[in-house]
Amino acid sequence: VFANSVLGAKCNRNSGILELFGSILGYAPEFGFLTEEGRKASWKVVLKLSKKPEAQVLGSAIGMKVMDEVPYVEGLDAYLKPLPDEDTIAYLKDFGAATASNGAVGLYHIDKITPEALEQGESLIKGDAKVYVIDDAELERVYQNYPVLWAKKDAKPQKCFIGCPHLTYRQLENWTDDLVQTLKENGLKKLRVDTVLTCAPAVAKKFMQSAKYQELLSTGAHLASICPLMYMNNPICAKKRVITNSNKLRTYSTARYCKDEEILS
């Protein structure tokens, strides 16, 4: 079996040719994340926050700072339950997508959360590691500096994509509850922006068999398994005013990033 770095949080990503030959031969070249030294962190990220950070913004800040190096993040255990908690898995999925798309992070360690960090703790941090302290002001600075690529920045959005990377089943349930509740609080029956929630086909199939699927449809939202990024790669679609809670989609398209509460608003 072709080995990868499952001890951290994200697997070792080799080129397609290396993957192909590794699968044929049953061997992988011993370098990078496949070595003990290669998985050590060259950045220590210390969180000093007043509340649980948005996964996509925190991942963005770290990705842009450390680029292709390995970060060791301390402080998230105050907001996340130990693995394999479903909410933690979903959070790290979104966090990792942002670190990779806003930077080039191939592996991260979360103190007291990810397997190797649980086993080895701060011994995973290199002696000469750089330190990045993130507080509320730093996250807000990162967020406020995201560019808006719409021709008219104050125009109303035409479409909203939620789920890039694709939503987990739990996230679908949570978003459905939030959409229904927010409509009720505002005395509305339907969403005012064409909203698409995306998830993997298997997740969509399971969700469509639940009662919450009808609740979601009642809001006017849609469920799909498309890739929002591929949708936005179409030049015609790229001209549309799209909002999203995905930093990955924002980075690679003309979509405008909004925090979860802004999406609901």
PDB file of C-alpha atoms in Angstrom:
ATOM      1  CA  VAL A   1       0.000   0.000   0.000  1.00  0.00           C
ATOM      2  CA  PHE A   2       1.328   3.421  -0.952  1.00  0.00           C
ATOM      3  CA  ALA A   3       2.150   5.164   2.317  1.00  0.00           C
ATOM      4  CA  ASN A   4       1.067   8.636   3.296  1.00  0.00           C
ATOM      5  CA  SER A   5       1.360  10.842   6.332  1.00  0.00           C
ATOM      6  CA  VAL A   6      -1.791   9.981   8.234  1.00  0.00           C
ATOM      7  CA  LEU A   7      -0.186  10.808  11.579  1.00  0.00           C
ATOM      8  CA  GLY A   8      -0.558  14.543  11.085  1.00  0.00           C
ATOM      9  CA  ALA A   9      -3.765  15.964   9.715  1.00  0.00           C
ATOM     10  CA  LYS A  10      -3.395  16.026   5.949  1.00  0.00           C
ATOM     11  CA  CYS A  11      -1.899  13.309   3.806  1.00  0.00           C
ATOM     12  CA  ASN A  12       1.365  13.575   1.949  1.00  0.00           C
ATOM     13  CA  ARG A  13       0.664  14.907  -1.527  1.00  0.00           C
ATOM     14  CA  ASN A  14       3.039  13.671  -4.208  1.00  0.00           C
ATOM     15  CA  SER A  15       2.781  14.211  -7.940  1.00  0.00           C
ATOM     16  CA  GLY A  16       0.555  11.928  -9.995  1.00  0.00           C
ATOM     17  CA  ILE A  17       3.545  10.101 -11.475  1.00  0.00           C
ATOM     18  CA  LEU A  18       5.002   9.323  -8.043  1.00  0.00           C
ATOM     19  CA  GLU A  19       1.589   8.106  -6.866  1.00  0.00           C
ATOM     20  CA  LEU A  20       1.275   5.879  -9.939  1.00  0.00           C
ATOM     21  CA  PHE A  21       4.666   4.236  -9.564  1.00  0.00           C
ATOM     22  CA  GLY A  22       4.246   3.950  -5.820  1.00  0.00           C
ATOM     23  CA  SER A  23       1.012   2.024  -6.376  1.00  0.00           C
ATOM     24  CA  ILE A  24       2.679  -0.287  -8.907  1.00  0.00           C
ATOM     25  CA  LEU A  25       5.856  -0.939  -6.929  1.00  0.00           C
ATOM     26  CA  GLY A  26       4.441  -0.903  -3.423  1.00  0.00           C
ATOM     27  CA  TYR A  27       7.187   1.507  -2.355  1.00  0.00           C
ATOM     28  CA  ALA A  28       7.343   5.263  -1.837  1.00  0.00           C
ATOM     29  CA  PRO A  29      10.415   7.507  -1.891  1.00  0.00           C
ATOM     30  CA  GLU A  30      11.362   8.291   1.696  1.00  0.00           C
ATOM     31  CA  PHE A  31      11.326  12.069   1.825  1.00  0.00           C
ATOM     32  CA  GLY A  32       9.192  14.972   2.989  1.00  0.00           C
ATOM     33  CA  PHE A  33       6.272  14.058   5.230  1.00  0.00           C
ATOM     34  CA  LEU A  34       7.246  10.379   5.154  1.00  0.00           C
ATOM     35  CA  THR A  35      10.177  11.190   7.442  1.00  0.00           C
ATOM     36  CA  GLU A  36      10.052  12.084  11.132  1.00  0.00           C
ATOM     37  CA  GLU A  37      12.019  15.286  10.556  1.00  0.00           C
ATOM     38  CA  GLY A  38       9.922  16.239   7.543  1.00  0.00           C
ATOM     39  CA  ARG A  39       6.761  16.303   9.647  1.00  0.00           C
ATOM     40  CA  LYS A  40       8.159  18.630  12.301  1.00  0.00           C
ATOM     41  CA  ALA A  41       6.705  22.113  12.524  1.00  0.00           C
ATOM     42  CA  SER A  42       8.736  25.157  11.573  1.00  0.00           C
ATOM     43  CA  TRP A  43       5.986  27.477  12.854  1.00  0.00           C
ATOM     44  CA  LYS A  44       4.361  27.633  16.279  1.00  0.00           C
ATOM     45  CA  VAL A  45       0.963  29.318  16.022  1.00  0.00           C
ATOM     46  CA  VAL A  46      -0.449  30.589  19.315  1.00  0.00           C
ATOM     47  CA  LEU A  47      -4.149  31.503  19.483  1.00  0.00           C
ATOM     48  CA  LYS A  48      -5.271  34.231  21.872  1.00  0.00           C
ATOM     49  CA  LEU A  49      -8.911  34.611  20.910  1.00  0.00           C
ATOM     50  CA  SER A  50     -12.116  35.571  22.729  1.00  0.00           C
ATOM     51  CA  LYS A  51     -14.282  33.082  20.832  1.00  0.00           C
ATOM     52  CA  LYS A  52     -14.133  30.142  18.441  1.00  0.00           C
ATOM     53  CA  PRO A  53     -12.615  31.401  15.179  1.00  0.00           C
ATOM     54  CA  GLU A  54     -14.165  30.817  11.764  1.00  0.00           C
ATOM     55  CA  ALA A  55     -12.284  27.834  10.351  1.00  0.00           C
ATOM     56  CA  GLN A  56     -11.941  29.448   6.930  1.00  0.00           C
ATOM     57  CA  VAL A  57     -10.521  32.731   8.258  1.00  0.00           C
ATOM     58  CA  LEU A  58      -8.135  31.081  10.718  1.00  0.00           C
ATOM     59  CA  GLY A  59      -6.898  28.703   8.023  1.00  0.00           C
ATOM     60  CA  SER A  60      -6.469  31.639   5.662  1.00  0.00           C
ATOM     61  CA  ALA A  61      -4.394  33.629   8.157  1.00  0.00           C
ATOM     62  CA  ILE A  62      -2.118  30.669   8.888  1.00  0.00           C
ATOM     63  CA  GLY A  63      -1.800  29.662   5.230  1.00  0.00           C
ATOM     64  CA  MET A  64      -0.773  33.145   4.126  1.00  0.00           C
ATOM     65  CA  LYS A  65       1.761  33.372   6.947  1.00  0.00           C
ATOM     66  CA  VAL A  66       3.507  29.986   6.848  1.00  0.00           C
ATOM     67  CA  MET A  67       2.986  29.269   3.107  1.00  0.00           C
ATOM     68  CA  ASP A  68       4.382  25.763   2.403  1.00  0.00           C
ATOM     69  CA  GLU A  69       5.814  25.132   5.872  1.00  0.00           C
ATOM     70  CA  VAL A  70       4.326  23.024   8.681  1.00  0.00           C
ATOM     71  CA  PRO A  71       2.449  24.847  11.490  1.00  0.00           C
ATOM     72  CA  TYR A  72       1.792  23.580  15.023  1.00  0.00           C
ATOM     73  CA  VAL A  73      -1.371  25.301  16.268  1.00  0.00           C
ATOM     74  CA  GLU A  74      -2.000  25.792  19.992  1.00  0.00           C
ATOM     75  CA  GLY A  75      -5.302  26.897  21.509  1.00  0.00           C
ATOM     76  CA  LEU A  76      -7.913  25.252  19.272  1.00  0.00           C
ATOM     77  CA  ASP A  77      -8.558  22.550  21.847  1.00  0.00           C
ATOM     78  CA  ALA A  78     -10.487  25.188  23.829  1.00  0.00           C
ATOM     79  CA  TYR A  79     -13.124  25.130  21.086  1.00  0.00           C
ATOM     80  CA  LEU A  80     -12.917  21.661  19.547  1.00  0.00           C
ATOM     81  CA  LYS A  81     -13.691  18.248  20.997  1.00  0.00           C
ATOM     82  CA  PRO A  82     -11.215  15.386  20.537  1.00  0.00           C
ATOM     83  CA  LEU A  83     -11.316  13.360  17.331  1.00  0.00           C
ATOM     84  CA  PRO A  84     -13.269  11.596  15.935  1.00  0.00           C
ATOM     85  CA  ASP A  85     -15.948  14.177  16.848  1.00  0.00           C
ATOM     86  CA  GLU A  86     -17.922  15.014  13.682  1.00  0.00           C
ATOM     87  CA  ASP A  87     -17.909  18.769  14.265  1.00  0.00           C
ATOM     88  CA  THR A  88     -14.134  18.717  14.783  1.00  0.00           C
ATOM     89  CA  ILE A  89     -13.650  16.733  11.568  1.00  0.00           C
ATOM     90  CA  ALA A  90     -15.782  19.248   9.660  1.00  0.00           C
ATOM     91  CA  TYR A  91     -13.921  22.189  11.206  1.00  0.00           C
ATOM     92  CA  LEU A  92     -10.491  20.800  10.322  1.00  0.00           C
ATOM     93  CA  LYS A  93     -11.707  20.017   6.788  1.00  0.00           C
ATOM     94  CA  ASP A  94     -12.577  23.668   6.204  1.00  0.00           C
ATOM     95  CA  PHE A  95      -9.517  24.893   8.092  1.00  0.00           C
ATOM     96  CA  GLY A  96      -7.213  22.695   6.006  1.00  0.00           C
ATOM     97  CA  ALA A  97      -8.771  23.780   2.721  1.00  0.00           C
ATOM     98  CA  ALA A  98      -8.054  27.392   3.637  1.00  0.00           C
ATOM     99  CA  THR A  99      -4.443  26.737   4.727  1.00  0.00           C
ATOM    100  CA  ALA A 100      -3.783  24.954   1.438  1.00  0.00           C
ATOM    101  CA  SER A 101      -5.557  27.397  -0.892  1.00  0.00           C
ATOM    102  CA  ASN A 102      -4.514  30.637   0.810  1.00  0.00           C
ATOM    103  CA  GLY A 103      -1.015  29.251   1.313  1.00  0.00           C
ATOM    104  CA  ALA A 104       0.509  25.908   0.375  1.00  0.00           C
ATOM    105  CA  VAL A 105       0.234  23.970   3.623  1.00  0.00           C
ATOM    106  CA  GLY A 106       0.477  20.213   3.071  1.00  0.00           C
ATOM    107  CA  LEU A 107       0.479  19.192   6.741  1.00  0.00           C
ATOM    108  CA  TYR A 108      -0.548  20.785  10.010  1.00  0.00           C
ATOM    109  CA  HIS A 109      -0.554  19.731  13.666  1.00  0.00           C
ATOM    110  CA  ILE A 110      -3.275  20.807  16.113  1.00  0.00           C
ATOM    111  CA  ASP A 111      -2.187  20.635  19.746  1.00  0.00           C
ATOM    112  CA  LYS A 112      -4.150  18.013  21.730  1.00  0.00           C
ATOM    113  CA  ILE A 113      -6.296  17.216  18.666  1.00  0.00           C
ATOM    114  CA  THR A 114      -4.505  15.596  15.706  1.00  0.00           C
ATOM    115  CA  PRO A 115      -2.985  12.127  16.289  1.00  0.00           C
ATOM    116  CA  GLU A 116       0.717  12.925  16.126  1.00  0.00           C
ATOM    117  CA  ALA A 117       0.276  16.070  18.228  1.00  0.00           C
ATOM    118  CA  LEU A 118      -1.569  13.989  20.827  1.00  0.00           C
ATOM    119  CA  GLU A 119       1.308  11.525  21.006  1.00  0.00           C
ATOM    120  CA  GLN A 120       4.308  13.842  20.826  1.00  0.00           C
ATOM    121  CA  GLY A 121       3.073  17.303  21.774  1.00  0.00           C
ATOM    122  CA  GLU A 122       5.496  20.224  21.400  1.00  0.00           C
ATOM    123  CA  SER A 123       8.376  17.866  20.596  1.00  0.00           C
ATOM    124  CA  LEU A 124       7.033  18.155  17.042  1.00  0.00           C
ATOM    125  CA  ILE A 125       8.114  21.802  16.976  1.00  0.00           C
ATOM    126  CA  LYS A 126      11.607  22.523  15.655  1.00  0.00           C
ATOM    127  CA  GLY A 127      13.989  24.353  17.978  1.00  0.00           C
ATOM    128  CA  ASP A 128      14.287  27.320  15.628  1.00  0.00           C
ATOM    129  CA  ALA A 129      10.558  27.524  14.837  1.00  0.00           C
ATOM    130  CA  LYS A 130       9.066  30.946  14.179  1.00  0.00           C
ATOM    131  CA  VAL A 131       6.092  32.120  16.284  1.00  0.00           C
ATOM    132  CA  TYR A 132       2.839  33.587  14.960  1.00  0.00           C
ATOM    133  CA  VAL A 133       0.392  34.942  17.543  1.00  0.00           C
ATOM    134  CA  ILE A 134      -3.210  35.280  16.375  1.00  0.00           C
ATOM    135  CA  ASP A 135      -5.670  37.406  18.348  1.00  0.00           C
ATOM    136  CA  ASP A 136      -9.074  38.861  17.454  1.00  0.00           C
ATOM    137  CA  ALA A 137      -7.504  41.930  15.827  1.00  0.00           C
ATOM    138  CA  GLU A 138      -5.255  39.813  13.617  1.00  0.00           C
ATOM    139  CA  LEU A 139      -8.147  37.710  12.336  1.00  0.00           C
ATOM    140  CA  GLU A 140     -10.169  40.839  11.625  1.00  0.00           C
ATOM    141  CA  ARG A 141      -7.213  42.379   9.781  1.00  0.00           C
ATOM    142  CA  VAL A 142      -6.938  39.296   7.568  1.00  0.00           C
ATOM    143  CA  TYR A 143     -10.667  39.293   6.881  1.00  0.00           C
ATOM    144  CA  GLN A 144     -10.870  43.011   6.064  1.00  0.00           C
ATOM    145  CA  ASN A 145      -8.074  42.688   3.509  1.00  0.00           C
ATOM    146  CA  TYR A 146      -9.870  40.198   1.285  1.00  0.00           C
ATOM    147  CA  PRO A 147     -10.412  41.851  -2.107  1.00  0.00           C
ATOM    148  CA  VAL A 148     -13.892  42.279  -3.603  1.00  0.00           C
ATOM    149  CA  LEU A 149     -13.723  41.626  -7.344  1.00  0.00           C
ATOM    150  CA  TRP A 150     -17.280  42.651  -8.249  1.00  0.00           C
ATOM    151  CA  ALA A 151     -17.697  45.533 -10.705  1.00  0.00           C
ATOM    152  CA  LYS A 152     -20.101  47.146  -8.220  1.00  0.00           C
ATOM    153  CA  LYS A 153     -18.931  46.304  -4.721  1.00  0.00           C
ATOM    154  CA  ASP A 154     -22.181  47.320  -3.000  1.00  0.00           C
ATOM    155  CA  ALA A 155     -24.493  45.491  -5.408  1.00  0.00           C
ATOM    156  CA  LYS A 156     -26.807  42.753  -4.173  1.00  0.00           C
ATOM    157  CA  PRO A 157     -25.510  39.183  -4.508  1.00  0.00           C
ATOM    158  CA  GLN A 158     -27.113  37.004  -7.171  1.00  0.00           C
ATOM    159  CA  LYS A 159     -26.058  33.594  -5.849  1.00  0.00           C
ATOM    160  CA  CYS A 160     -24.637  32.020  -2.716  1.00  0.00           C
ATOM    161  CA  PHE A 161     -22.503  28.881  -2.493  1.00  0.00           C
ATOM    162  CA  ILE A 162     -22.138  27.085   0.829  1.00  0.00           C
ATOM    163  CA  GLY A 163     -19.879  24.035   0.857  1.00  0.00           C
ATOM    164  CA  CYS A 164     -16.463  24.314  -0.756  1.00  0.00           C
ATOM    165  CA  PRO A 165     -15.021  21.917   0.259  1.00  0.00           C
ATOM    166  CA  HIS A 166     -18.219  19.879   0.287  1.00  0.00           C
ATOM    167  CA  LEU A 167     -20.332  19.940   3.436  1.00  0.00           C
ATOM    168  CA  THR A 168     -20.490  17.009   5.818  1.00  0.00           C
ATOM    169  CA  TYR A 169     -23.857  15.510   6.778  1.00  0.00           C
ATOM    170  CA  ARG A 170     -23.721  17.285  10.138  1.00  0.00           C
ATOM    171  CA  GLN A 171     -22.976  20.610   8.444  1.00  0.00           C
ATOM    172  CA  LEU A 172     -25.977  20.130   6.160  1.00  0.00           C
ATOM    173  CA  GLU A 173     -28.195  19.601   9.191  1.00  0.00           C
ATOM    174  CA  ASN A 174     -26.765  22.649  10.959  1.00  0.00           C
ATOM    175  CA  TRP A 175     -27.136  24.924   7.941  1.00  0.00           C
ATOM    176  CA  THR A 176     -30.713  23.767   7.403  1.00  0.00           C
ATOM    177  CA  ASP A 177     -31.573  24.584  11.020  1.00  0.00           C
ATOM    178  CA  ASP A 178     -29.863  27.982  10.783  1.00  0.00           C
ATOM    179  CA  LEU A 179     -31.615  28.924   7.521  1.00  0.00           C
ATOM    180  CA  VAL A 180     -35.043  27.908   8.812  1.00  0.00           C
ATOM    181  CA  GLN A 181     -34.544  29.713  12.124  1.00  0.00           C
ATOM    182  CA  THR A 182     -33.195  32.917  10.535  1.00  0.00           C
ATOM    183  CA  LEU A 183     -36.117  33.097   8.103  1.00  0.00           C
ATOM    184  CA  LYS A 184     -38.534  32.692  11.005  1.00  0.00           C
ATOM    185  CA  GLU A 185     -36.799  35.408  13.029  1.00  0.00           C
ATOM    186  CA  ASN A 186     -37.088  37.826  10.110  1.00  0.00           C
ATOM    187  CA  GLY A 187     -40.689  36.973   9.225  1.00  0.00           C
ATOM    188  CA  LEU A 188     -39.726  35.542   5.838  1.00  0.00           C
ATOM    189  CA  LYS A 189     -40.693  32.328   4.069  1.00  0.00           C
ATOM    190  CA  LYS A 190     -38.040  32.145   1.336  1.00  0.00           C
ATOM    191  CA  LEU A 191     -34.378  33.086   0.996  1.00  0.00           C
ATOM    192  CA  ARG A 192     -33.769  36.301  -0.929  1.00  0.00           C
ATOM    193  CA  VAL A 193     -30.599  35.037  -2.591  1.00  0.00           C
ATOM    194  CA  ASP A 194     -30.402  31.910  -4.769  1.00  0.00           C
ATOM    195  CA  THR A 195     -28.550  29.608  -2.373  1.00  0.00           C
ATOM    196  CA  VAL A 196     -26.824  26.311  -3.214  1.00  0.00           C
ATOM    197  CA  LEU A 197     -25.468  23.913  -0.592  1.00  0.00           C
ATOM    198  CA  THR A 198     -23.000  21.404  -2.019  1.00  0.00           C
ATOM    199  CA  CYS A 199     -21.985  18.009  -0.682  1.00  0.00           C
ATOM    200  CA  ALA A 200     -20.682  14.658  -1.906  1.00  0.00           C
ATOM    201  CA  PRO A 201     -23.190  12.450  -3.802  1.00  0.00           C
ATOM    202  CA  ALA A 202     -23.332   9.851  -1.024  1.00  0.00           C
ATOM    203  CA  VAL A 203     -24.007  12.536   1.581  1.00  0.00           C
ATOM    204  CA  ALA A 204     -26.675  14.109  -0.644  1.00  0.00           C
ATOM    205  CA  LYS A 205     -28.385  10.740  -1.123  1.00  0.00           C
ATOM    206  CA  LYS A 206     -28.532  10.130   2.624  1.00  0.00           C
ATOM    207  CA  PHE A 207     -29.705  13.661   3.378  1.00  0.00           C
ATOM    208  CA  MET A 208     -32.459  13.507   0.759  1.00  0.00           C
ATOM    209  CA  GLN A 209     -33.959  10.585   2.665  1.00  0.00           C
ATOM    210  CA  SER A 210     -34.244  12.628   5.867  1.00  0.00           C
ATOM    211  CA  ALA A 211     -36.999  14.985   7.004  1.00  0.00           C
ATOM    212  CA  LYS A 212     -34.540  17.881   7.064  1.00  0.00           C
ATOM    213  CA  TYR A 213     -34.222  17.739   3.273  1.00  0.00           C
ATOM    214  CA  GLN A 214     -37.804  18.964   2.919  1.00  0.00           C
ATOM    215  CA  GLU A 215     -37.069  21.660   5.492  1.00  0.00           C
ATOM    216  CA  LEU A 216     -34.131  22.809   3.386  1.00  0.00           C
ATOM    217  CA  LEU A 217     -36.205  22.864   0.197  1.00  0.00           C
ATOM    218  CA  SER A 218     -38.905  24.856   1.978  1.00  0.00           C
ATOM    219  CA  THR A 219     -36.441  27.741   2.360  1.00  0.00           C
ATOM    220  CA  GLY A 220     -35.874  27.899  -1.391  1.00  0.00           C
ATOM    221  CA  ALA A 221     -32.307  26.590  -1.122  1.00  0.00           C
ATOM    222  CA  HIS A 222     -30.911  23.908  -3.431  1.00  0.00           C
ATOM    223  CA  LEU A 223     -28.775  20.837  -2.769  1.00  0.00           C
ATOM    224  CA  ALA A 224     -26.130  19.847  -5.330  1.00  0.00           C
ATOM    225  CA  SER A 225     -22.925  17.858  -5.720  1.00  0.00           C
ATOM    226  CA  ILE A 226     -21.239  20.162  -8.202  1.00  0.00           C
ATOM    227  CA  CYS A 227     -17.879  21.774  -7.523  1.00  0.00           C
ATOM    228  CA  PRO A 228     -18.530  25.502  -6.946  1.00  0.00           C
ATOM    229  CA  LEU A 229     -15.018  26.279  -8.157  1.00  0.00           C
ATOM    230  CA  MET A 230     -15.629  24.567 -11.508  1.00  0.00           C
ATOM    231  CA  TYR A 231     -18.905  26.480 -11.785  1.00  0.00           C
ATOM    232  CA  MET A 232     -17.089  29.779 -11.243  1.00  0.00           C
ATOM    233  CA  ASN A 233     -14.400  28.866 -13.785  1.00  0.00           C
ATOM    234  CA  ASN A 234     -16.997  29.403 -16.490  1.00  0.00           C
ATOM    235  CA  PRO A 235     -16.455  32.991 -17.761  1.00  0.00           C
ATOM    236  CA  ILE A 236     -20.200  33.631 -17.880  1.00  0.00           C
ATOM    237  CA  CYS A 237     -20.754  32.401 -14.341  1.00  0.00           C
ATOM    238  CA  ALA A 238     -17.700  34.312 -13.134  1.00  0.00           C
ATOM    239  CA  LYS A 239     -19.493  37.557 -13.982  1.00  0.00           C
ATOM    240  CA  LYS A 240     -22.237  36.797 -11.482  1.00  0.00           C
ATOM    241  CA  ARG A 241     -22.127  38.346  -8.035  1.00  0.00           C
ATOM    242  CA  VAL A 242     -21.540  35.284  -5.874  1.00  0.00           C
ATOM    243  CA  ILE A 243     -21.087  35.228  -2.114  1.00  0.00           C
ATOM    244  CA  THR A 244     -19.599  32.276  -0.254  1.00  0.00           C
ATOM    245  CA  ASN A 245     -18.298  31.183   3.136  1.00  0.00           C
ATOM    246  CA  SER A 246     -15.448  29.364   1.362  1.00  0.00           C
ATOM    247  CA  ASN A 247     -12.001  30.921   1.393  1.00  0.00           C
ATOM    248  CA  LYS A 248     -10.941  28.388  -1.203  1.00  0.00           C
ATOM    249  CA  LEU A 249     -13.642  29.548  -3.614  1.00  0.00           C
ATOM    250  CA  ARG A 250     -12.844  33.193  -2.871  1.00  0.00           C
ATOM    251  CA  THR A 251      -9.161  32.636  -3.614  1.00  0.00           C
ATOM    252  CA  TYR A 252      -9.653  30.988  -6.995  1.00  0.00           C
ATOM    253  CA  SER A 253     -12.639  32.927  -8.323  1.00  0.00           C
ATOM    254  CA  THR A 254     -14.511  36.237  -8.283  1.00  0.00           C
ATOM    255  CA  ALA A 255     -16.721  35.082  -5.401  1.00  0.00           C
ATOM    256  CA  ARG A 256     -16.920  37.359  -2.365  1.00  0.00           C
ATOM    257  CA  TYR A 257     -16.150  35.869   1.049  1.00  0.00           C
ATOM    258  CA  CYS A 258     -18.616  36.339   3.892  1.00  0.00           C
ATOM    259  CA  LYS A 259     -18.596  34.949   7.401  1.00  0.00           C
ATOM    260  CA  ASP A 260     -21.338  32.484   8.317  1.00  0.00           C
ATOM    261  CA  GLU A 261     -23.436  35.057  10.170  1.00  0.00           C
ATOM    262  CA  GLU A 262     -23.138  37.431   7.203  1.00  0.00           C
ATOM    263  CA  ILE A 263     -24.300  34.695   4.860  1.00  0.00           C
ATOM    264  CA  LEU A 264     -27.393  34.185   7.021  1.00  0.00           C
ATOM    265  CA  SER A 265     -28.000  37.939   7.212  1.00  0.00           C
TER     266      SER A 265
END
